[in-house]
DNA sequence: TGTCCGATATCCT
DNA sequence: GGATATCGGACAT
């Protein structure tokens, strides 16, 4: 049984949504072909109080605007001038919270994704937030897109994969040292322990 | 208008 | 493990 996630899925506490997304399938229909895979790593950004979030203390700019709207919309932006980062808006209106998608296990359209990524290495295809955007051809044009719209080219599927809570590991988020020791340490990153993504994860943790 | 620097990836040694 | 590519948002001037 496969079904697309509907609005209600995203209108919940952001940490819950971050964990619930593990094991779901992110699909982008690009040039008539499905590209995507199973979500295996996420991070929560809980606006207002979270110093690591773009919407810290309610910062509201053209970039963060979509975070103040309804859950289930896409917040995507560029970092370091060359990588995109895919996020989903969560929680209620006026609460600027979101989930960053950090890694997938590639499942659909693998050959096309290899071309987009210019690599033959399956283990290097979607194991990072910038990499998965390149593999699925996600860019600024998707800013504000509605994952729950009937005609959306980007959506999340529940394909019936069961993930036990014990299989979900958690740890500090990546690359946010600027947020100070407290926010850099909260365990708001989640990953599927059975996935190869743990290799990526553990490497990064060692370097913290 | 100008400056700073980031929720990274890659290539090199 | 270290350098560096390369854009544009945020905020100060």
XYZ file of C-alpha atoms (C1' of nucleotides) in Angstrom:
234
model
C 0.000 0.000 0.000
C 1.336 3.351 -1.069
C -0.188 6.678 -0.181
C 0.931 10.278 -0.369
C 1.344 12.124 2.886
C -1.383 14.681 3.466
C -1.405 17.991 5.275
C -2.153 16.546 8.699
C 1.178 14.711 8.722
C 3.066 18.017 8.818
C 0.831 19.841 11.292
C 2.444 18.181 14.285
C 5.349 18.964 16.602
C 8.458 19.319 14.477
C 10.516 16.736 16.355
C 7.742 14.183 15.818
C 7.558 14.986 12.113
C 11.359 14.732 11.827
C 11.256 11.181 13.169
C 8.105 10.196 11.293
C 9.729 11.161 7.979
C 12.392 8.478 8.443
C 11.376 5.564 6.229
C 9.089 7.646 4.002
C 9.852 8.123 0.310
C 10.716 11.464 -1.243
C 9.773 11.572 -4.917
C 10.375 14.237 -7.544
C 8.805 13.760 -10.951
C 11.387 15.274 -13.258
C 10.882 15.195 -17.030
C 8.256 12.504 -16.589
C 10.487 10.277 -14.514
C 10.347 9.567 -10.803
C 13.551 10.357 -8.929
C 13.980 9.750 -5.247
C 14.459 7.411 -2.363
C 13.801 6.589 1.243
C 14.467 9.325 3.774
C 17.100 8.118 6.249
C 18.357 11.292 7.924
C 16.635 14.527 9.018
C 17.210 17.539 11.223
C 14.677 19.709 13.066
C 14.833 23.511 13.097
C 12.432 24.947 15.616
C 12.217 28.625 14.655
C 11.924 31.369 17.229
C 13.785 29.716 20.113
C 16.379 27.852 17.970
C 19.505 29.908 17.448
C 20.578 27.660 14.568
C 17.381 28.344 12.621
C 17.043 31.016 9.946
C 13.818 32.076 11.678
C 15.452 32.482 15.089
C 13.581 35.033 17.211
C 10.935 35.256 14.550
C 13.207 36.622 11.845
C 10.923 37.112 8.876
C 12.423 37.882 5.472
C 11.606 36.975 1.871
C 13.674 33.837 2.343
C 12.054 32.616 5.556
C 8.543 33.758 4.656
C 7.303 30.306 3.631
C 8.114 28.955 7.103
C 5.370 31.149 8.530
C 2.727 29.545 6.336
C 1.014 26.189 6.442
C 2.883 22.930 7.007
C 3.613 20.698 4.043
C 5.247 23.400 1.930
C 8.810 23.439 0.637
C 11.499 25.660 2.102
C 14.535 25.424 -0.171
C 17.513 27.745 -0.269
C 21.108 27.887 -1.415
C 24.189 27.655 0.784
C 27.833 28.304 -0.013
C 26.796 29.576 -3.385
C 26.501 26.110 -4.848
C 24.317 23.724 -2.860
C 20.601 23.655 -2.236
C 19.046 22.495 1.026
C 15.578 20.936 1.072
C 13.283 21.534 4.043
C 9.617 20.896 4.765
C 7.575 23.365 6.752
C 5.975 21.825 9.833
C 3.847 22.789 12.820
C 1.162 25.453 12.716
C 0.898 28.826 11.044
C 3.063 31.595 12.475
C 5.373 28.961 13.954
C 8.415 29.059 11.652
C 9.592 25.469 12.003
C 10.894 22.977 9.481
C 12.697 19.704 8.851
C 15.891 19.549 6.812
C 16.210 16.425 4.674
C 19.817 15.258 5.003
C 19.998 11.881 3.314
C 18.101 9.326 1.245
C 18.690 5.772 0.174
C 18.331 6.004 -3.597
C 15.396 3.994 -4.944
C 13.799 5.553 -8.038
C 15.475 6.802 -11.222
C 18.919 5.788 -10.055
C 20.537 5.976 -13.500
C 19.272 9.510 -14.048
C 20.378 10.557 -10.582
C 23.853 9.188 -11.275
C 24.035 11.386 -14.373
C 22.816 14.468 -12.503
C 25.413 13.822 -9.814
C 28.126 12.865 -12.315
C 29.025 9.759 -10.355
C 28.553 6.001 -10.644
C 28.863 5.518 -6.906
C 25.525 4.571 -5.386
C 26.838 5.329 -1.912
C 27.665 8.889 -2.878
C 24.407 9.720 -4.627
C 22.052 11.107 -1.988
C 24.013 10.911 1.285
C 24.046 14.621 2.043
C 21.615 17.545 1.913
C 23.270 19.231 -1.060
C 23.854 15.965 -2.864
C 20.257 14.814 -2.737
C 19.063 18.114 -4.187
C 21.454 17.692 -7.088
C 20.426 14.058 -7.612
C 16.688 14.861 -7.629
C 17.161 18.107 -9.580
C 15.675 20.278 -6.824
C 16.286 24.017 -6.967
C 14.830 27.422 -6.120
C 11.918 26.988 -8.493
C 10.427 24.634 -5.874
C 10.447 27.299 -3.179
C 6.989 27.341 -1.579
C 5.743 24.276 -3.480
C 2.954 22.358 -1.780
C 3.892 18.723 -1.116
C 0.234 17.915 -0.540
C -1.192 19.429 -3.736
C -2.773 16.866 -6.010
C -0.690 17.921 -9.023
C 2.595 18.446 -7.145
C 5.723 17.106 -8.832
C 7.355 16.773 -5.431
C 5.738 14.711 -2.694
C 6.270 12.176 0.073
C 4.970 8.620 -0.055
C 4.296 6.161 2.702
C 5.126 2.812 1.116
C 4.418 0.832 4.236
C 7.982 0.581 5.503
C 7.890 0.076 9.250
C 10.554 1.822 11.294
C 10.724 0.982 14.980
C 11.530 3.817 17.350
C 14.599 1.864 18.480
C 15.989 1.977 14.928
C 16.033 5.778 14.932
C 19.231 7.198 16.385
C 19.723 10.827 17.303
C 22.606 13.231 17.782
C 23.742 16.829 17.331
C 23.016 18.684 14.124
C 25.725 19.319 11.562
C 27.596 22.492 10.707
C 25.915 24.943 13.081
C 28.730 25.795 15.466
C 27.896 29.448 14.980
C 24.729 28.865 17.033
C 26.738 28.441 20.220
C 27.377 25.365 22.378
C 23.808 24.782 23.505
C 22.050 24.794 20.140
C 24.928 23.016 18.462
C 24.489 20.111 20.880
C 20.768 19.487 21.102
C 19.961 16.102 19.634
C 17.695 17.225 16.829
C 19.268 15.125 14.081
C 17.720 11.732 13.446
C 18.861 8.878 11.278
C 17.969 5.289 10.493
C 20.472 3.027 12.129
C 20.111 0.250 9.568
C 21.073 2.566 6.740
C 24.500 3.203 5.312
C 23.794 6.801 6.196
C 25.251 5.986 9.605
C 28.657 5.804 7.949
C 28.255 9.378 6.794
C 26.795 10.373 10.130
C 29.490 8.842 12.254
C 32.263 10.330 10.174
C 30.796 13.759 10.738
C 30.268 13.238 14.436
C 33.888 12.262 14.889
C 34.945 15.576 13.415
C 32.843 17.662 15.769
C 26.039 49.578 -2.178
C 29.323 46.898 0.547
C 30.789 43.301 3.479
C 30.496 39.088 5.780
C 29.902 34.352 5.948
C 26.979 30.196 5.719
C 22.051 23.948 7.918
C 28.465 21.921 1.897
C 30.979 19.159 -1.611
C 34.968 18.039 -3.880
C 39.452 17.643 -5.162
C 44.018 17.308 -3.722
C 47.882 15.483 -0.955
C 42.869 16.387 6.629
C 42.950 20.944 4.285
C 42.003 24.369 0.735
C 38.764 26.372 -2.037
C 34.913 27.066 -5.108
C 31.072 30.614 -5.642
C 26.309 32.823 -4.621
C 23.154 35.621 -2.417
C 20.742 36.654 2.098
C 21.044 39.666 5.984
C 22.249 43.652 7.817
C 25.162 47.648 8.297
C 26.649 51.816 5.940
